[in-house]
Tab-separated table of C-alpha atoms in Angstrom:
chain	number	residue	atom	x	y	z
A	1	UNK	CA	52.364	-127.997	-40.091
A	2	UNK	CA	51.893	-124.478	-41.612
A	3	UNK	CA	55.506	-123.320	-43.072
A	4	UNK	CA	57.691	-120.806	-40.894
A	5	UNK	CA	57.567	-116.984	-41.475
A	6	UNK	CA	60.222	-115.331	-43.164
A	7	UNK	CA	60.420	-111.691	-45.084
A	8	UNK	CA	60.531	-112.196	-49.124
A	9	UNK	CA	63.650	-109.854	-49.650
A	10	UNK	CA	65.988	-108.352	-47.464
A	11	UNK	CA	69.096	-105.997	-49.117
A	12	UNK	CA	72.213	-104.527	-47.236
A	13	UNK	CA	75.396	-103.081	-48.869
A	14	UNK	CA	78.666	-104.208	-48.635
A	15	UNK	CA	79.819	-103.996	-44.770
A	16	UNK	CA	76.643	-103.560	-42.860
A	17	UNK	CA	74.704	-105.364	-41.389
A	18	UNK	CA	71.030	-107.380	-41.655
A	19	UNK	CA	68.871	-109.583	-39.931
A	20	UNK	CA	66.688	-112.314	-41.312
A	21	UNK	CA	63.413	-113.395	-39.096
A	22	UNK	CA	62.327	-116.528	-38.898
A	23	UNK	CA	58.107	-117.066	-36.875
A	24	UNK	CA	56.977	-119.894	-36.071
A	25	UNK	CA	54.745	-121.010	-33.195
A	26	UNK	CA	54.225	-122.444	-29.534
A	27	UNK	CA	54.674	-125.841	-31.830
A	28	UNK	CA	58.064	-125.552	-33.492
A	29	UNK	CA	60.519	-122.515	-32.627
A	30	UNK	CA	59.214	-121.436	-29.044
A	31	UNK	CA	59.361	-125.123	-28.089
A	32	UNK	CA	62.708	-126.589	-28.785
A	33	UNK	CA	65.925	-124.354	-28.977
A	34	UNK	CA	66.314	-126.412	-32.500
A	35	UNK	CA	66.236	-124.069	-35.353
A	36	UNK	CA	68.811	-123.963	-38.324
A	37	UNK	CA	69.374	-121.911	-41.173
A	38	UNK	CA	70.667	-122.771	-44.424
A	39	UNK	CA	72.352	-120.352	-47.324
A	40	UNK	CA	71.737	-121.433	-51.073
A	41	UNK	CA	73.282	-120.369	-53.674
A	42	UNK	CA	71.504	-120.061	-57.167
A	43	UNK	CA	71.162	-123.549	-59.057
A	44	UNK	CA	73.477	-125.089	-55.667
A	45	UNK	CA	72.482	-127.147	-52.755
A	46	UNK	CA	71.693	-125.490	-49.558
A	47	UNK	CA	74.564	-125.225	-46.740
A	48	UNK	CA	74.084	-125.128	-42.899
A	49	UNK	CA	75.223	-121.590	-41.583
A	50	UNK	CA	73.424	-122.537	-37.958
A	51	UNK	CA	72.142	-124.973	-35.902
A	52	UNK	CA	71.024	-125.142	-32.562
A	53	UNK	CA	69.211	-121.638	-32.978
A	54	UNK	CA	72.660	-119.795	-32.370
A	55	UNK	CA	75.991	-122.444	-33.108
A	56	UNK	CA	77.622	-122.150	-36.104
A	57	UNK	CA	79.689	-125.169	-37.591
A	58	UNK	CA	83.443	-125.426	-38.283
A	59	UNK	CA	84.393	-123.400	-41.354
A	60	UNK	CA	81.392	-120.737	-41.757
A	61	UNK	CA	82.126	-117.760	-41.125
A	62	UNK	CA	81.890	-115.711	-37.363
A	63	UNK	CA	80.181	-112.872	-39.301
A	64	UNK	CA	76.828	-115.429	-39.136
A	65	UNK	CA	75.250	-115.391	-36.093
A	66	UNK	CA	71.685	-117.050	-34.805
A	67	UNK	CA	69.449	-115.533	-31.578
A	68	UNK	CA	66.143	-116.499	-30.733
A	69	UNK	CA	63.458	-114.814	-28.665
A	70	UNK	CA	59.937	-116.270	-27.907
A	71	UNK	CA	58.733	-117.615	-31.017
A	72	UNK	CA	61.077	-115.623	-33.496
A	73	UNK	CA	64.688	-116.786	-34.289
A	74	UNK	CA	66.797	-114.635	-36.221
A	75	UNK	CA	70.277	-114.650	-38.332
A	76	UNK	CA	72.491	-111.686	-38.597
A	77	UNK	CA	74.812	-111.282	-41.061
A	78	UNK	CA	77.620	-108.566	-40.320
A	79	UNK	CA	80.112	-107.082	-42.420
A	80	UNK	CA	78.171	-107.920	-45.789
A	81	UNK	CA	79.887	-109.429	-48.861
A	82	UNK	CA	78.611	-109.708	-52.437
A	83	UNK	CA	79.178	-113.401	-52.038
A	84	UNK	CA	76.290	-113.554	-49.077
A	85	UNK	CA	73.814	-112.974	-51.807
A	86	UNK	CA	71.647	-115.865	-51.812
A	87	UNK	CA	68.546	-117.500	-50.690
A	88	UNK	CA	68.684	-117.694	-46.905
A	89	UNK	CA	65.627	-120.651	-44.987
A	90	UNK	CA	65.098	-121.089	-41.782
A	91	UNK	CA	64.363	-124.871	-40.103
A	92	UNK	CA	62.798	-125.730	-36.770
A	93	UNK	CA	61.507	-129.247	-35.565
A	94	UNK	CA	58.366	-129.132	-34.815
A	95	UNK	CA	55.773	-130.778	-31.797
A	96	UNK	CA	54.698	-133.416	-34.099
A	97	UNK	CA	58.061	-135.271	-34.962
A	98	UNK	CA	58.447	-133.391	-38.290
A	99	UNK	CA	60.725	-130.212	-39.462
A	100	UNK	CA	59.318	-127.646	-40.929
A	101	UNK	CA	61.444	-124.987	-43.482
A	102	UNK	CA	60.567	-121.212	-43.738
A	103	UNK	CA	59.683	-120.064	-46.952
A	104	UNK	CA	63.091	-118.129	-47.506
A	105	UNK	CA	64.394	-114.943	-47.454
A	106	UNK	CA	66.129	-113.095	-51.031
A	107	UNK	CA	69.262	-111.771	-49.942
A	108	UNK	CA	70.169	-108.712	-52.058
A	109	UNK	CA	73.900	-107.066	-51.526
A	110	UNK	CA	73.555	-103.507	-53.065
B	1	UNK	CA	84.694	-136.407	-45.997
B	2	UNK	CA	80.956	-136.985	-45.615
B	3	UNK	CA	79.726	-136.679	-49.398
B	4	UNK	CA	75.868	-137.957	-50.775
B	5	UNK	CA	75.800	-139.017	-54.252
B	6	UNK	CA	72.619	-138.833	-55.710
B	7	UNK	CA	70.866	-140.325	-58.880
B	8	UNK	CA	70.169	-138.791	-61.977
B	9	UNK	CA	67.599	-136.401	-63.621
B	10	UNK	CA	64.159	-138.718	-64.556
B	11	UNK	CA	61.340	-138.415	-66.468
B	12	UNK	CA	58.112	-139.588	-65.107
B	13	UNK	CA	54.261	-139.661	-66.400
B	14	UNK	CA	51.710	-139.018	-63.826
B	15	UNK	CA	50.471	-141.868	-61.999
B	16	UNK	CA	53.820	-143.812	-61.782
B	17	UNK	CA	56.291	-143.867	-59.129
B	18	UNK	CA	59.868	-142.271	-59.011
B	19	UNK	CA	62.306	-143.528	-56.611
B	20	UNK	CA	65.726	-141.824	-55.844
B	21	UNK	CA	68.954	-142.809	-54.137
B	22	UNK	CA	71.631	-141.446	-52.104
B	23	UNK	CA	74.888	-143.354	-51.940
B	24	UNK	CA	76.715	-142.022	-49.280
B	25	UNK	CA	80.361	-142.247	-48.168
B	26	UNK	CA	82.852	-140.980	-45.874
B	27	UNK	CA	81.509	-142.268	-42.600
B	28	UNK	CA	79.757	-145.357	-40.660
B	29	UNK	CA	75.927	-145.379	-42.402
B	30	UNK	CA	74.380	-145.807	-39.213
B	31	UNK	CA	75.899	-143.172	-37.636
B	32	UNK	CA	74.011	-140.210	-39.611
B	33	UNK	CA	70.438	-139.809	-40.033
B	34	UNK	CA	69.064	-138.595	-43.808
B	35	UNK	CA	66.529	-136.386	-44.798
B	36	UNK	CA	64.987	-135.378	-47.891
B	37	UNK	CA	64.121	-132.706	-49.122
B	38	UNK	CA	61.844	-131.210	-51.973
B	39	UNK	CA	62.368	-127.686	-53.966
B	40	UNK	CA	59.707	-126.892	-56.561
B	41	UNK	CA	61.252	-124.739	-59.321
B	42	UNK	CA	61.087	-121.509	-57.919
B	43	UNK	CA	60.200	-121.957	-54.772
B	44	UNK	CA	61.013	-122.983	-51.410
B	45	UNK	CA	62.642	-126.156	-49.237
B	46	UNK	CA	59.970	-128.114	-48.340
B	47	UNK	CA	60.954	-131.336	-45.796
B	48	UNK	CA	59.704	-134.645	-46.472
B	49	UNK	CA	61.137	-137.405	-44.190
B	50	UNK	CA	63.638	-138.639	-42.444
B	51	UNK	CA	65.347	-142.502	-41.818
B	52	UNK	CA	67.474	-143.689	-39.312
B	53	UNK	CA	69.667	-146.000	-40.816
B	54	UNK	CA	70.506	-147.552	-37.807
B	55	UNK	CA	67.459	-149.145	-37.533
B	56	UNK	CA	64.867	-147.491	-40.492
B	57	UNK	CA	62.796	-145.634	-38.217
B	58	UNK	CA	60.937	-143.423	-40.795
B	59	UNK	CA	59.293	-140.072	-40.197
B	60	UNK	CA	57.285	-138.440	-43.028
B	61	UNK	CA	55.607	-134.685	-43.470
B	62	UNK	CA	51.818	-135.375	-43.330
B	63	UNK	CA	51.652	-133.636	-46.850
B	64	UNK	CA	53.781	-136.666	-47.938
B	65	UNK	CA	52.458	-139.737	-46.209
B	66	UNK	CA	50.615	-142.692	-47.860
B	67	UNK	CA	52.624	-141.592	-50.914
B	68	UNK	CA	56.453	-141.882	-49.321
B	69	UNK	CA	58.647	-144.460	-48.680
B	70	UNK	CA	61.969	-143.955	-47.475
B	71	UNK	CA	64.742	-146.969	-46.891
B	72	UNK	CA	68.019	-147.614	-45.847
B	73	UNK	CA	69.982	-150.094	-47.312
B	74	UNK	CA	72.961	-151.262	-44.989
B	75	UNK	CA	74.214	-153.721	-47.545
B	76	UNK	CA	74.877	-150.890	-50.302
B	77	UNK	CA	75.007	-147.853	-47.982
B	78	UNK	CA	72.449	-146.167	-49.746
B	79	UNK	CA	69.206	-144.230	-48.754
B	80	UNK	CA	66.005	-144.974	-51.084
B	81	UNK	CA	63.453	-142.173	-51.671
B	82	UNK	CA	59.936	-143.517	-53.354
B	83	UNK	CA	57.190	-141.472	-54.300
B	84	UNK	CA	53.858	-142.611	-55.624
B	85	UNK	CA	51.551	-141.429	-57.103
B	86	UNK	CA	53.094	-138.908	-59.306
B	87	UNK	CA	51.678	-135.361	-60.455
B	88	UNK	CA	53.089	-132.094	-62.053
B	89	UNK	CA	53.269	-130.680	-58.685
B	90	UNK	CA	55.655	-133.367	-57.749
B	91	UNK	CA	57.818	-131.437	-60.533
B	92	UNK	CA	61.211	-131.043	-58.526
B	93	UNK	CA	65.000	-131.256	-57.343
B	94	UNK	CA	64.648	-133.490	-54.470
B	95	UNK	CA	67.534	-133.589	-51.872
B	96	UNK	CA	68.823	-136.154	-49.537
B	97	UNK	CA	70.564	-134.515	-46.798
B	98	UNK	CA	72.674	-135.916	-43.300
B	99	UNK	CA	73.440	-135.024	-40.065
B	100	UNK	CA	74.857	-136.191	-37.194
B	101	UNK	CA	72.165	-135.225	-35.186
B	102	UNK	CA	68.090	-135.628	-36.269
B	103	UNK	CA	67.790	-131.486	-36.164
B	104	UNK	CA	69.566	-130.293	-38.445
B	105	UNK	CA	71.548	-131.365	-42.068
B	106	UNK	CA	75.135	-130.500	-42.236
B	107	UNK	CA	75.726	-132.019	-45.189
B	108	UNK	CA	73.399	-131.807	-48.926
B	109	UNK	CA	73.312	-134.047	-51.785
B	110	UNK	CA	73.762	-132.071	-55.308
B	111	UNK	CA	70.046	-132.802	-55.707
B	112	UNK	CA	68.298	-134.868	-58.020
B	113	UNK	CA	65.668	-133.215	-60.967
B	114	UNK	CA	62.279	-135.060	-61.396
B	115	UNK	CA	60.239	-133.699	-64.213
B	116	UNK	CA	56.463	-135.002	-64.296
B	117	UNK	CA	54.957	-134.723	-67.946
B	118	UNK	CA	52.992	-136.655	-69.372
């Protein structure tokens, strides 16, 4: 199961707006509405910001926000803050009773 | 509160076998499945497995199998992560992580550093 597709480095400045893509194939994201994404923090254990390719759970924030279309899922994060800085993966169970990560996105607030 | 209590940093030649555990608190054992996963430094998550405590169904990443076991111990309410085998590759933080659902992991371990040197 060949990792998920995600862009190195995105950057945004404080109050705008960016999206993060996630790829994957027929096998994983455009079969199962099952993708999550996860935030990490240098030297810190990741944190769930989405599950379910578009909820978000109890005490993150409403400015995170997860869509998917065909084989792509993306998260949006609105209203930047330096404290979104951080790593940023993507998850999706995949066709063969595994998960499979992306290989994570650098976010960079200006 | 759900919290995961992991073991702490090892150092392991190549060849040998490392095995980690998760202690986990806050809810019933069997009602959250675990995962672990695997960050080289610098790099990305990588999953490995997954256990059901409920009844130890295991499922392992193909990169990972032959060389993985993963166990839940109902007695102790602890998750076991073995890996044989070792080589500098296996050089990592591994993390056990839970959910309340198999797809996705609400809630992370702090991790747990493996160093592989001979």
């Amino acid at each position: 199961q060949s990792a998920l597709t995600q862009p190195a480095s995105v950057s945004g400045s404080p109050g705008q707006s960016i999206t993060i893509s996630c790829t994957g194939t027929s096998s994983d994201i455009g079969s199962y509405n099952l993708v999550s994404w996860y935030q990490q923090h240098p030297g810190k254990a990741p944190k769930l910001m989405i599950y379910e390719d578009t909820k978000r759970p109890s005490g993150v924030s409403n400015r995170f926000s997860g869509s998917k279309s065909g084989y792509t899922a993306s998260l949006t994060i609105s209203g930047l803050q330096p404290e979104d800085e951080a790593d940023y993966y993507c998850c999706s169970y995949a066709h063969t009773r595994t998960w499979v990560f992306g290989g994570g996105t650098i976010l960079t607030v200006l | 509160e759900v919290q995961l209590v992991q073991s702490g940093a090892e150092v392991k030649q190549p060849g040998t076998t490392m095995k980690i555990s998760c202690k986990v608190s806050g809810y019933t054992f069997s009602d959250r499945y675990m995962h672990w996963v695997k960050q080289a430094p610098g790099k990305g998550l990588e999953w490995m497995g997954l256990v059901d405590p409920e009844d130890g169904e295991t499922e392992y990443a193909e990169k990972f199998r032959g060389r993985v076991t993963m166990v839940a111990d109902t007695s102790t309410d602890t998750v076991y992560m073995e890996l044989s085998g070792l080589r500098s590759e296996d050089t990592a933080v591994y993390y056990c992580a839970t959910g309340w659902a198999r797809h996705f992991m609400d809630v992370w371990g702090k991790g747990s550093t493996v160093t592989v040197s001979s």
